[in-house]
Coordinates of N, CA and C in Angstrom, one line a residue:
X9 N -11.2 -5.0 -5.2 CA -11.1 -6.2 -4.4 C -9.6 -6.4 -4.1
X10 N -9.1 -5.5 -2.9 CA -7.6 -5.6 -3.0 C -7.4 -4.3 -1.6
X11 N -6.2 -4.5 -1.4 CA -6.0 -3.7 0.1 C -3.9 -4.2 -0.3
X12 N -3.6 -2.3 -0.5 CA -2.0 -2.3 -0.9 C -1.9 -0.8 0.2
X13 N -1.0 -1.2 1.0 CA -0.3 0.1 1.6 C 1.2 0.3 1.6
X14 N 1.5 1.8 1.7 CA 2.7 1.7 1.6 C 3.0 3.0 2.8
X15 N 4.1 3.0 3.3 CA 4.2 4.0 4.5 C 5.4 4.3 4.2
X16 N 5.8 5.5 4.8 CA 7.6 6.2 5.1 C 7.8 5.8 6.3
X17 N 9.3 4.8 6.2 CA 9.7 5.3 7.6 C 11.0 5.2 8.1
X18 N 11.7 4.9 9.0 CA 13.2 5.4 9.3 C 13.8 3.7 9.7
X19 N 14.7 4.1 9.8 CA 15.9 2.7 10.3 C 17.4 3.5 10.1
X20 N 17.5 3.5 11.6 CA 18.8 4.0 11.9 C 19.0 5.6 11.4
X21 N 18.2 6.8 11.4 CA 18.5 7.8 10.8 C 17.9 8.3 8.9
X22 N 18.3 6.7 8.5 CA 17.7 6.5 7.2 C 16.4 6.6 6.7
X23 N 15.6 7.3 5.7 CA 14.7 6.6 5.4 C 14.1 5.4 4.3
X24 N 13.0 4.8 4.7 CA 13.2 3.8 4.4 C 11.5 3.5 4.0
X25 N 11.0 2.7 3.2 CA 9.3 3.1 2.6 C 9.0 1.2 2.6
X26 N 8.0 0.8 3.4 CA 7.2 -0.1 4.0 C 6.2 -0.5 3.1
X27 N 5.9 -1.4 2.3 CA 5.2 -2.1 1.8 C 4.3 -3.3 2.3
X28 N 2.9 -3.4 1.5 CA 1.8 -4.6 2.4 C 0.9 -4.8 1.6
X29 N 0.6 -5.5 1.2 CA -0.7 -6.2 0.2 C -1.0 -7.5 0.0
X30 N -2.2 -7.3 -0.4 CA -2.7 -8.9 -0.6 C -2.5 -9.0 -2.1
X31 N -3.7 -10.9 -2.0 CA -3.4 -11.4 -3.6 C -4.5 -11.9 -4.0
X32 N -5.5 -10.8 -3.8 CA -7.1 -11.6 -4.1 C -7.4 -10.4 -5.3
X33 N -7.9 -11.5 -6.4 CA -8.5 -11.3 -7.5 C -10.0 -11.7 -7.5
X34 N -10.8 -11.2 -8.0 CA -12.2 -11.8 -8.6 C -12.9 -11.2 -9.6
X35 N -14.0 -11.9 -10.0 CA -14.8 -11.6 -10.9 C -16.4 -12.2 -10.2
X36 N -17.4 -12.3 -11.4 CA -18.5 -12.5 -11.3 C -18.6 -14.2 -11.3
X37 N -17.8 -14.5 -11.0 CA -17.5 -16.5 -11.5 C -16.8 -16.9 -10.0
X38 N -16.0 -16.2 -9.2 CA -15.2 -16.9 -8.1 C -13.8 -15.7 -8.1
X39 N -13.3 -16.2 -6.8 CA -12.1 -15.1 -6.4 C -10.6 -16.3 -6.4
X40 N -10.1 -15.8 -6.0 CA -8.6 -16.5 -6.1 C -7.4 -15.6 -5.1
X41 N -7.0 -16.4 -4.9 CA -5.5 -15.0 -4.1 C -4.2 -16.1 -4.8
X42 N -4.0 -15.2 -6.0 CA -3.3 -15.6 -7.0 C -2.3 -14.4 -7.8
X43 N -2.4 -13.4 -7.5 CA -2.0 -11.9 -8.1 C -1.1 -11.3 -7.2
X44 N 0.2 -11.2 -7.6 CA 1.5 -10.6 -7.6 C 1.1 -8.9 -7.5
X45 N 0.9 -7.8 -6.5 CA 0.2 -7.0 -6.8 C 1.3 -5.6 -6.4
X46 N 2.6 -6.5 -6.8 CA 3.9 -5.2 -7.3 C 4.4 -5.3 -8.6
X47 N 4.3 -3.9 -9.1 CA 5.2 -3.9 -10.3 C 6.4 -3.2 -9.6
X48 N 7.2 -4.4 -9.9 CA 8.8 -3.9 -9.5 C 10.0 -3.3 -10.2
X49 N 9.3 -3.6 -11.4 CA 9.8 -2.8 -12.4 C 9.3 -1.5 -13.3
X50 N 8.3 -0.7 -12.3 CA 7.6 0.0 -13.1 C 8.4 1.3 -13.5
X51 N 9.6 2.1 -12.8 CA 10.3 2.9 -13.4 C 11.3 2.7 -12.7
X52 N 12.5 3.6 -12.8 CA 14.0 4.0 -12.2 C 13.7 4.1 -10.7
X53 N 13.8 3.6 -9.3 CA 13.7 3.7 -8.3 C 12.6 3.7 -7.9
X54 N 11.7 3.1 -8.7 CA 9.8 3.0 -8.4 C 9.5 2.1 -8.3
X55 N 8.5 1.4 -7.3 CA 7.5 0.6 -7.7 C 6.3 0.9 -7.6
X56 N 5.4 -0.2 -8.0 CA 3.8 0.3 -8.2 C 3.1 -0.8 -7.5
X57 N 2.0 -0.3 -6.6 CA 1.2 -1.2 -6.0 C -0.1 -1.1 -6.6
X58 N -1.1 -2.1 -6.8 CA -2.3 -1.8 -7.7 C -3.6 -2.0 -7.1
X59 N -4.5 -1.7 -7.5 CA -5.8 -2.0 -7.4 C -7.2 -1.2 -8.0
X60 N -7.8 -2.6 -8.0 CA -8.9 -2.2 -9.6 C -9.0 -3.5 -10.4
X61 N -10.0 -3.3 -11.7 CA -10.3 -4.4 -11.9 C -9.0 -4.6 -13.0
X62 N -8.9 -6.3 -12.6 CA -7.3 -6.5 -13.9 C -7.1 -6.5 -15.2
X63 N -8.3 -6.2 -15.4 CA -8.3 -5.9 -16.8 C -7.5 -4.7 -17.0
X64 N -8.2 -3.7 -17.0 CA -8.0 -2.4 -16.7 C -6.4 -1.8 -15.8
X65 N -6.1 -3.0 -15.1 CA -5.1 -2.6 -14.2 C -3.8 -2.8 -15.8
X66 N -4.1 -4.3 -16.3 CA -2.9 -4.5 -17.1 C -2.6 -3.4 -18.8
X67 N -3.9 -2.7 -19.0 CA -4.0 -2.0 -19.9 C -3.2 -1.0 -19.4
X68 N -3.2 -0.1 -17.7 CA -3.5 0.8 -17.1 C -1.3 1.0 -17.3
X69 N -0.6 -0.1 -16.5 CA 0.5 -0.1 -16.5 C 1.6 0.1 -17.8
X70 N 1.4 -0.5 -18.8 CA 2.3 -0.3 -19.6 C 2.2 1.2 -20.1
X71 N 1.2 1.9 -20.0 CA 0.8 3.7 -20.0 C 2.0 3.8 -19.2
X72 N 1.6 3.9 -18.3 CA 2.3 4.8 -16.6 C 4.1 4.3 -17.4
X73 N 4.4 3.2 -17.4 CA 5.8 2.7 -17.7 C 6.2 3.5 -19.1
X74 N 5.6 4.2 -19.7 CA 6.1 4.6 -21.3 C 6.6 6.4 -21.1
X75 N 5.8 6.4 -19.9 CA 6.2 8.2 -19.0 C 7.3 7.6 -18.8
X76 N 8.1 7.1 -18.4 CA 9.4 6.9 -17.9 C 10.4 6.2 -18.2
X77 N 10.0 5.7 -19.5 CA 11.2 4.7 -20.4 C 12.4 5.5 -21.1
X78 N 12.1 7.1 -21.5 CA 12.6 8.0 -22.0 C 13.9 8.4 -20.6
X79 N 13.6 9.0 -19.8 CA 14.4 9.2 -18.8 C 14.0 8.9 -17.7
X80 N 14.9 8.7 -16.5 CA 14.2 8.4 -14.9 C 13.3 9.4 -14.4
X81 N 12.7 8.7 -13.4 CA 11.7 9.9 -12.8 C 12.5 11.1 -12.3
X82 N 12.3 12.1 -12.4 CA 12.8 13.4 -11.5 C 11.3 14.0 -10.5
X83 N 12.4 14.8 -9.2 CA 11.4 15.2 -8.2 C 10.6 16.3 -9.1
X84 N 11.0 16.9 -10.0 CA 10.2 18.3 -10.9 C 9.5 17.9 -11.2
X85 N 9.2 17.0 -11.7 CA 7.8 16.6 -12.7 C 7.2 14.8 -12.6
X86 N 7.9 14.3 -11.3 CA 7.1 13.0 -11.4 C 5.7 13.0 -11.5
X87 N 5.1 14.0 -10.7 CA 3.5 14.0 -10.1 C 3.3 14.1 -11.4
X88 N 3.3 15.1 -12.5 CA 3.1 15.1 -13.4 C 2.8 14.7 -14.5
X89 N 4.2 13.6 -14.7 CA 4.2 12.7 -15.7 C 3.4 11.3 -15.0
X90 N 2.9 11.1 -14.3 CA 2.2 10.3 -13.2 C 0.3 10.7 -13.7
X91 N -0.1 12.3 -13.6 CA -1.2 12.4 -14.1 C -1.0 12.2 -15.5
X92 N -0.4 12.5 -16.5 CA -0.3 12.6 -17.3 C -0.3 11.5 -18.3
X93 N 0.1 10.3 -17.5 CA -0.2 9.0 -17.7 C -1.8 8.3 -17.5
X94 N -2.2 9.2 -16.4 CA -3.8 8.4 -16.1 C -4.3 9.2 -17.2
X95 N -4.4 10.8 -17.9 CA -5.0 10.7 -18.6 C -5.0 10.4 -20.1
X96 N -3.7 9.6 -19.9 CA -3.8 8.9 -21.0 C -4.6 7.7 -21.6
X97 N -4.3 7.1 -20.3 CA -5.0 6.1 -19.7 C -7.0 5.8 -19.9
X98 N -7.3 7.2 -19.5 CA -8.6 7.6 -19.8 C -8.9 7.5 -21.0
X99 N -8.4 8.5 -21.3 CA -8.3 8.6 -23.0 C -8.6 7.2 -24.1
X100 N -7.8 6.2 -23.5 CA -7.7 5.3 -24.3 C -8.9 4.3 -23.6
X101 N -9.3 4.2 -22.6 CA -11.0 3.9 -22.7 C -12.0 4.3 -22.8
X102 N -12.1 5.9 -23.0 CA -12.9 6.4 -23.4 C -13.3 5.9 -25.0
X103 N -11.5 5.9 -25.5 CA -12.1 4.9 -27.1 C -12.9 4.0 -27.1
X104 N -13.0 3.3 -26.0 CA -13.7 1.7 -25.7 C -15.0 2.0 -25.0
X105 N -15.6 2.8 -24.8 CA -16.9 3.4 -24.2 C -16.9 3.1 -22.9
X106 N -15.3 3.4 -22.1 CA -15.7 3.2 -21.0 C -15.4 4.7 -20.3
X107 N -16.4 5.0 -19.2 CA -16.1 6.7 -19.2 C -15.6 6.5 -17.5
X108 N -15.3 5.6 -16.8 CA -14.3 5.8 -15.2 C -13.9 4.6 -15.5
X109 N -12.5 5.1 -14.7 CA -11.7 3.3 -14.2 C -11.9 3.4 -12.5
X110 N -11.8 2.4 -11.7 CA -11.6 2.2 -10.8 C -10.2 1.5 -10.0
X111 N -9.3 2.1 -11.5 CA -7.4 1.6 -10.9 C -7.3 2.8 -10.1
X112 N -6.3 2.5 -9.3 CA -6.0 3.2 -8.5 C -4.4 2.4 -8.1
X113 N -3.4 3.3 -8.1 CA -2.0 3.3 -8.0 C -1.2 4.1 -6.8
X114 N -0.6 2.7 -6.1 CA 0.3 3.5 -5.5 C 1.9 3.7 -6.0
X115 N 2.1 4.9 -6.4 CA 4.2 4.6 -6.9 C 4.7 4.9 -5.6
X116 N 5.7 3.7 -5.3 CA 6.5 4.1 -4.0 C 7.9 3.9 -4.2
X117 N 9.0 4.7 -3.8 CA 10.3 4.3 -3.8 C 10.9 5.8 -3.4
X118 N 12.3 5.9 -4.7 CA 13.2 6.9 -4.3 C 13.6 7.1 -5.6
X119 N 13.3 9.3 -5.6 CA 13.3 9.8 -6.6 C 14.2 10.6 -6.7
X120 N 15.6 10.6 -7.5 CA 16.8 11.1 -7.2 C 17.1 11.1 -5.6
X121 N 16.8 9.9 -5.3 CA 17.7 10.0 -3.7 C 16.5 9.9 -2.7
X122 N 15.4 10.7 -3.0 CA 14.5 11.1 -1.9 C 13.2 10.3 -2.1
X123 N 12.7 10.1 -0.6 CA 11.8 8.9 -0.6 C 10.6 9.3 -1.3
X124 N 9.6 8.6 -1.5 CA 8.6 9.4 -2.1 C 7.4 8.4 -2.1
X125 N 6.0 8.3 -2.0 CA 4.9 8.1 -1.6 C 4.2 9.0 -2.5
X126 N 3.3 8.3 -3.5 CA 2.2 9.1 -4.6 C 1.4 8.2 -5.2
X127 N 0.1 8.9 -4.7 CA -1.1 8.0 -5.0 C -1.8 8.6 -6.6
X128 N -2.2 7.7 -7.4 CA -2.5 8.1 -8.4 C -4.1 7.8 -8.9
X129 N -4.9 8.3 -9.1 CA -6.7 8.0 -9.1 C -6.8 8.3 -10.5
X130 N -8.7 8.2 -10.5 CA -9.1 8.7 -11.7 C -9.3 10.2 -11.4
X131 N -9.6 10.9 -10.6 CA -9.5 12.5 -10.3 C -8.7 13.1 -10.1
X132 N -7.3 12.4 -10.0 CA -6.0 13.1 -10.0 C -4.5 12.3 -8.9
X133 N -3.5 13.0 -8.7 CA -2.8 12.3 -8.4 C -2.0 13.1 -7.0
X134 N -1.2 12.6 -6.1 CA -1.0 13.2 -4.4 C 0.1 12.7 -4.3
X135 N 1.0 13.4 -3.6 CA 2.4 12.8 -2.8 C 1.8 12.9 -1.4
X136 N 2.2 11.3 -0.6 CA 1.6 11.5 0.6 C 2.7 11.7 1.6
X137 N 2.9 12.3 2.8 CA 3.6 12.6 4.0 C 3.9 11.9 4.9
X138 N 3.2 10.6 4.8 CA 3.2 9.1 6.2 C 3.0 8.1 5.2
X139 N 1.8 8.0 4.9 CA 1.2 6.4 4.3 C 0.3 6.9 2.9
X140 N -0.4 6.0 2.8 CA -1.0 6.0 1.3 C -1.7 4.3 1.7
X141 N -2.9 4.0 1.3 CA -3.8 3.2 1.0 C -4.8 3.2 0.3
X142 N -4.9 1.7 -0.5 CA -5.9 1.8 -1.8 C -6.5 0.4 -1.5
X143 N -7.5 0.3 -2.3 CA -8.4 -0.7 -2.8 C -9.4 -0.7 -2.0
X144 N -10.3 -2.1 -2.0 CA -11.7 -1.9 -1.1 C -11.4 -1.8 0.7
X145 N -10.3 -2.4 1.0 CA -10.1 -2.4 2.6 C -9.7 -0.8 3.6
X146 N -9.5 0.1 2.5 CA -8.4 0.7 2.5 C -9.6 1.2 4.4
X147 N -10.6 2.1 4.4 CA -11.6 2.7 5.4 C -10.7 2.2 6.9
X148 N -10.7 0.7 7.0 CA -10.4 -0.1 8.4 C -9.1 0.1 8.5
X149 N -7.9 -0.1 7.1 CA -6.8 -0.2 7.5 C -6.2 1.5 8.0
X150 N -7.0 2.6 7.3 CA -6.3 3.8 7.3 C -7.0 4.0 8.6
X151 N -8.1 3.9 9.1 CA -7.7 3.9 10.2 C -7.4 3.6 11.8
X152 N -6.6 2.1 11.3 CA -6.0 1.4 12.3 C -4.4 2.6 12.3
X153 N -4.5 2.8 11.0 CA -2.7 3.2 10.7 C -2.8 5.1 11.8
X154 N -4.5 5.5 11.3 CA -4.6 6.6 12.1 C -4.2 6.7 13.7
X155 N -5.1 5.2 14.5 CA -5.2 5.2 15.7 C -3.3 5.1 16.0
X156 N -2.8 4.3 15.0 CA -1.6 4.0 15.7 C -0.1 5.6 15.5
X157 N -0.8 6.7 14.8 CA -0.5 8.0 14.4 C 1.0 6.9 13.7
X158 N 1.4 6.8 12.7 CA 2.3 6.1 12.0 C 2.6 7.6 10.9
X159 N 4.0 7.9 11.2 CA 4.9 8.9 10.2 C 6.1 8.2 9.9
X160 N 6.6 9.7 9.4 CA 7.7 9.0 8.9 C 8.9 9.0 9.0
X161 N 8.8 9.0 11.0 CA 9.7 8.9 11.9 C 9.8 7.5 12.4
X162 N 8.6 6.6 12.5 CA 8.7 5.6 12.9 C 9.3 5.0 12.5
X163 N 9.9 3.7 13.4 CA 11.2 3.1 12.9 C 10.3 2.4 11.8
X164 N 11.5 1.6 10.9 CA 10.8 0.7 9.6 C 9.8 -0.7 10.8
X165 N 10.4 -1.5 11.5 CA 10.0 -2.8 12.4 C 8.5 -2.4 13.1
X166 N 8.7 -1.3 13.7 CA 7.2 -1.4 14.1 C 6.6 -0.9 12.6
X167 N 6.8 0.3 12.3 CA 6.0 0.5 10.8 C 5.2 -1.2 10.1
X168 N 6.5 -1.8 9.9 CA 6.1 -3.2 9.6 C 5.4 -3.5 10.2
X169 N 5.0 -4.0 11.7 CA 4.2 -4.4 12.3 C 2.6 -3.8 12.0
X170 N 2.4 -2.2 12.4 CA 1.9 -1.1 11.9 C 0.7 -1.9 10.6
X171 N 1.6 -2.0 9.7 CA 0.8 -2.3 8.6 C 0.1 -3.5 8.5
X172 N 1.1 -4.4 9.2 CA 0.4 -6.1 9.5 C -0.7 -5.9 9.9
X173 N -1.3 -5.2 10.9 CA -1.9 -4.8 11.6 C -2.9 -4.5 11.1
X174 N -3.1 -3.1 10.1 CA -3.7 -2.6 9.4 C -4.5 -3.7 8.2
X175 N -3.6 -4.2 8.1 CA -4.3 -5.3 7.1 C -4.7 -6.0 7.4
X176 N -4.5 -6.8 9.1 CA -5.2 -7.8 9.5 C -6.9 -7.3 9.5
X177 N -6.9 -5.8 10.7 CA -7.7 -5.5 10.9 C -9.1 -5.4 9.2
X178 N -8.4 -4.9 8.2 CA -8.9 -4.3 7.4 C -9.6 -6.2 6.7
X179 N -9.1 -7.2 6.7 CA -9.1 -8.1 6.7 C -10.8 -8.6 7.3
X180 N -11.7 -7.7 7.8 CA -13.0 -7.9 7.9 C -13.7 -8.2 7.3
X181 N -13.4 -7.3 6.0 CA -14.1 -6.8 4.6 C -14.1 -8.4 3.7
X182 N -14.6 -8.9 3.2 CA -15.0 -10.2 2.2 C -14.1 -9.8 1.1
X183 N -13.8 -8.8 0.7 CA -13.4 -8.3 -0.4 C -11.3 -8.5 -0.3
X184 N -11.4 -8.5 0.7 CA -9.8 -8.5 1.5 C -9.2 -9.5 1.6
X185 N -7.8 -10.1 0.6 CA -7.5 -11.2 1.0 C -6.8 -11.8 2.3
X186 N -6.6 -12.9 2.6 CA -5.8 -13.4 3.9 C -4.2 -13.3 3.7
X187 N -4.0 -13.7 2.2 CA -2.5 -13.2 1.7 C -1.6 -12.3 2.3
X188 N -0.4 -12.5 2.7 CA 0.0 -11.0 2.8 C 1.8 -11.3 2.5
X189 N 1.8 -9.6 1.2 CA 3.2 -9.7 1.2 C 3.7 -8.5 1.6
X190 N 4.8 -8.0 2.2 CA 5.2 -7.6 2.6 C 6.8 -7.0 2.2
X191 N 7.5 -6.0 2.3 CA 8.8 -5.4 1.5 C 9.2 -4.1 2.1
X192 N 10.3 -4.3 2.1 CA 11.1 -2.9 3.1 C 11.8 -2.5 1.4
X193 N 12.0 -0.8 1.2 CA 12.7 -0.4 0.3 C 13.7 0.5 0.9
X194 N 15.3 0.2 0.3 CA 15.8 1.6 0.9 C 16.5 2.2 -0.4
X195 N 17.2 3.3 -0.4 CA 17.7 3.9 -1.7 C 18.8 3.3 -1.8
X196 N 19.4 2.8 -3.3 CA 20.7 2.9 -3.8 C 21.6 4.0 -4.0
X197 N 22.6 4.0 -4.6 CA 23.6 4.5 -5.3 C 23.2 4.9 -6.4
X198 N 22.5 4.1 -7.2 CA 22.3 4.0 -8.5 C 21.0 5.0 -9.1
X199 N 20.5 5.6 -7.9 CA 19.5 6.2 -8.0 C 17.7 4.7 -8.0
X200 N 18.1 4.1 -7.9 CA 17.6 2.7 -7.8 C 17.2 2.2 -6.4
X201 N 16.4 1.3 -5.9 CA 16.1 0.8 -4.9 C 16.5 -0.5 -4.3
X202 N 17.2 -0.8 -3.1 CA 17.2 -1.7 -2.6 C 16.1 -3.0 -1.9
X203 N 15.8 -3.8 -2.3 CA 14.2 -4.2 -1.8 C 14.3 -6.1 -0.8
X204 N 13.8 -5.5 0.4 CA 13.8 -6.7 1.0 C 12.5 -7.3 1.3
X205 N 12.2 -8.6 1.2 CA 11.0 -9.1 1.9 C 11.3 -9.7 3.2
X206 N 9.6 -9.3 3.6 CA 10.1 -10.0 5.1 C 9.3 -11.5 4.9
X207 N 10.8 -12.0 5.9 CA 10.6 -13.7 5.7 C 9.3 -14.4 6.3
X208 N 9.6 -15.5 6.4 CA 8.4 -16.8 7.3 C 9.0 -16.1 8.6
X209 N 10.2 -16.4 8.8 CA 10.5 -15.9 10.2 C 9.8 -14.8 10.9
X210 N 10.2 -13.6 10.2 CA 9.6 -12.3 10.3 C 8.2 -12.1 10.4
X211 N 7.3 -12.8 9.7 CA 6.0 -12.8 10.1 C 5.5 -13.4 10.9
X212 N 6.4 -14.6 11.2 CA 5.5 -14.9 12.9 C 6.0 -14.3 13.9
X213 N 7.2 -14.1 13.8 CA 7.1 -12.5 14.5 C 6.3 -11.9 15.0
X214 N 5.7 -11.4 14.1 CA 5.1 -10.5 13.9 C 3.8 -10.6 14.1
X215 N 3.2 -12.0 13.8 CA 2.0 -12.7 14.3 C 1.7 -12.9 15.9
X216 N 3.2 -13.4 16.4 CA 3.1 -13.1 17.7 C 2.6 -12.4 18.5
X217 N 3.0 -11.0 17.7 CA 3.0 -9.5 18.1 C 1.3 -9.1 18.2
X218 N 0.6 -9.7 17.3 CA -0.7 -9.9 17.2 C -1.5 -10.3 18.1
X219 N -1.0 -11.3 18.4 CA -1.9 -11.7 19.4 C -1.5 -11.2 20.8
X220 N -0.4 -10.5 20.7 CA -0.1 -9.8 22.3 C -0.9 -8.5 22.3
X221 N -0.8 -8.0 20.9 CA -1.4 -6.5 21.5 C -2.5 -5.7 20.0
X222 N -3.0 -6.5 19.5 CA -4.3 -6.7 18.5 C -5.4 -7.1 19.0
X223 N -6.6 -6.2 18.5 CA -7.4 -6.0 19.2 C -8.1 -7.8 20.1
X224 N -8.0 -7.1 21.1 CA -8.4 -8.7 22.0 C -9.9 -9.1 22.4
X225 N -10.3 -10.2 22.6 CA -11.6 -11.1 23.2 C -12.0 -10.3 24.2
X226 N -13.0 -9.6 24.7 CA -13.5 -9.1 25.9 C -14.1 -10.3 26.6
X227 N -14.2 -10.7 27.7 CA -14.8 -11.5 28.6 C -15.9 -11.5 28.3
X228 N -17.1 -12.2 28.1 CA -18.3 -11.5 27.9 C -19.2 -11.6 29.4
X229 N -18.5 -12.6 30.0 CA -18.9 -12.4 31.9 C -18.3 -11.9 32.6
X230 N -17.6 -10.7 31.9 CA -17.3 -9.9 32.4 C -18.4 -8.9 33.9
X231 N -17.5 -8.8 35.3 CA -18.7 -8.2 35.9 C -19.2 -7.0 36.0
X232 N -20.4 -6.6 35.2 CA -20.4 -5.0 35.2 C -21.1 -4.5 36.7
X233 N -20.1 -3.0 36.9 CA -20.7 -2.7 38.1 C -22.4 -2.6 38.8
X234 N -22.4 -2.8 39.8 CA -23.8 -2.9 40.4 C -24.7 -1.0 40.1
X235 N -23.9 -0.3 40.3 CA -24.3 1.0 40.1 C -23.7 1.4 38.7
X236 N -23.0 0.6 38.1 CA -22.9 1.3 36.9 C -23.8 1.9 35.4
X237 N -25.1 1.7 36.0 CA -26.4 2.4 35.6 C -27.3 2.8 36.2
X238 N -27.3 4.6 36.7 CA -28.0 5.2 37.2 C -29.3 5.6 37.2

C-alpha cells in the first residue's frame, strides 16, 4: 500500500537522483497518509525508500542499517551487503513462522562519489540504470515513466516533473496515496549527500504543468467522421 520512486538524473552536467512517494499506511481497520516513507539516515550517502507492511518494514531496517554501521558503503560490495541484509532479514522471520516478506527497498544516493539506484526484494537485489519503482502503484507509474523514456540524462526539473506525473497517474489505484513528497539528492564532499525538498512553490508549479500536458478530458461530442466506419 505505497508507491516510492526514485530516478537518475543531471543538472548542469552533474548528476543528481530524484525522489517521490507517498504517505498511506493501512491495515484491516482503516488507512491513514501519516508515514514518513524515507529513511534518511539509513547509511553513509544513502537513503531508503520503503514499502510493505510496517511491521515488517520497521523490523526489516535496523537489519539493512547494521551492514553499514561498521564502515560506509563501498561500490565493491554494496549490492552485496544489501542482499546479505534481506537474508538476514528472512532468516529472522522465518524464526517467527513467517516464510515471505513483501518489503521491498529502494537505496538511493551516492557511493564513494557515484550515483547509485538499488532495488532490494525478497528474491534478490538490482542496481537500476534510470529509475526504480516499488509498492502497489508501481505497474501505472513505471509505465508513465516508460512512455516518457526518463534516463539519466534528463535534466533533474523535468525528471521532477516526470515523476509527479508518474505518481499522479499511478494515483488510480485505492491503494495509492494523494500525499506526495518529493527530494532532489546531490553528492557531497564528505562522501555524503546533499538533500533538497521541493517546496509548496515548486509543486504548483508543477501542478500547473499537469494540467497543461497530463493526460486530458476528451470531448465526448466530439464529431466522429461520417465514413469513419467502413
Amino acid at each position: 500500500m505505497t508507491l516510492c520512486i526514485a530516478a537518475h538524473t543531471n543538472l548542469r552536467g552533474h548528476p543528481r537522483i530524484a525522489l517521490c512517494f507517498d504517505s498511506l499506511i493501512g491495515n484491516e481497520y482503516g488507512v491513514s497518509e501519516a508515514v514518513y516513507k524515507c529513511d534518511r539516515e539509513f547509511a553513509q550517502g544513502l537513503v531508503a525508500l520503503w514499502a510493505g507492511t510496517l511491521d515488517q518494514v520497521q523490523d526489516a531496517l535496523p537489519v539493512f542499517r547494521a551492514r553499514f554501521a561498521a564502515r560506509p558503503p563501498r561500490l565493491a560490495d554494496c549490492k552485496e551487503e544489501l542482499w546479505v541484509g534481506m537474508k538476514e532479514f528472512r532468516a529472522a522471520l522465518g524464526r517467527r513462522g513467517v516464510k515471505r516478506t513483501d518489503v521491498q527497498l529502494i537505496v538511493a544516493g551516492f557511493v564513494e562519489g557515484s550515483p547509485r539506484i538499488i532495488c532490494v526484494e525478497q528474491d534478490g537485489v538490482r542496481a537500476e540504470p534510470s529509475y526504480s519503482v516499488i509498492g502497489t502503484g508501481w505497474p501505472s507509474a513505471d509505465a508513465m515513466l516508460r512512455w516518457r523514456r526518463l534516463t539519466k540524462y534528463t535534466h533533474l526539473y523535468d525528471a521532477l516533473y516526470f515523476l509527479l506525473e508518474a505518481k499522479k497517474f499511478a494515483e488510480t489505484s485505492p491503494f495509492v496515496g494523494k500525499m506526495t513528497t518529493m527530494h532532489a539528492l546531490e553528492p557531497a564532499q564528505d562522501n555524503s549527500f546533499v538533500g533538497q525538498t521541493v517546496s509548496d512553490k515548486g509543486m504548483e508549479f508543477m501542478h500547473d504543468r499537469l494540467n497543461q500536458f497530463f493526460l486530458q478530458p476528451v470531448p465526448l461530442e466530439e464529431a466522429f467522421p461520417l465514413d469513419g466506419l467502413i
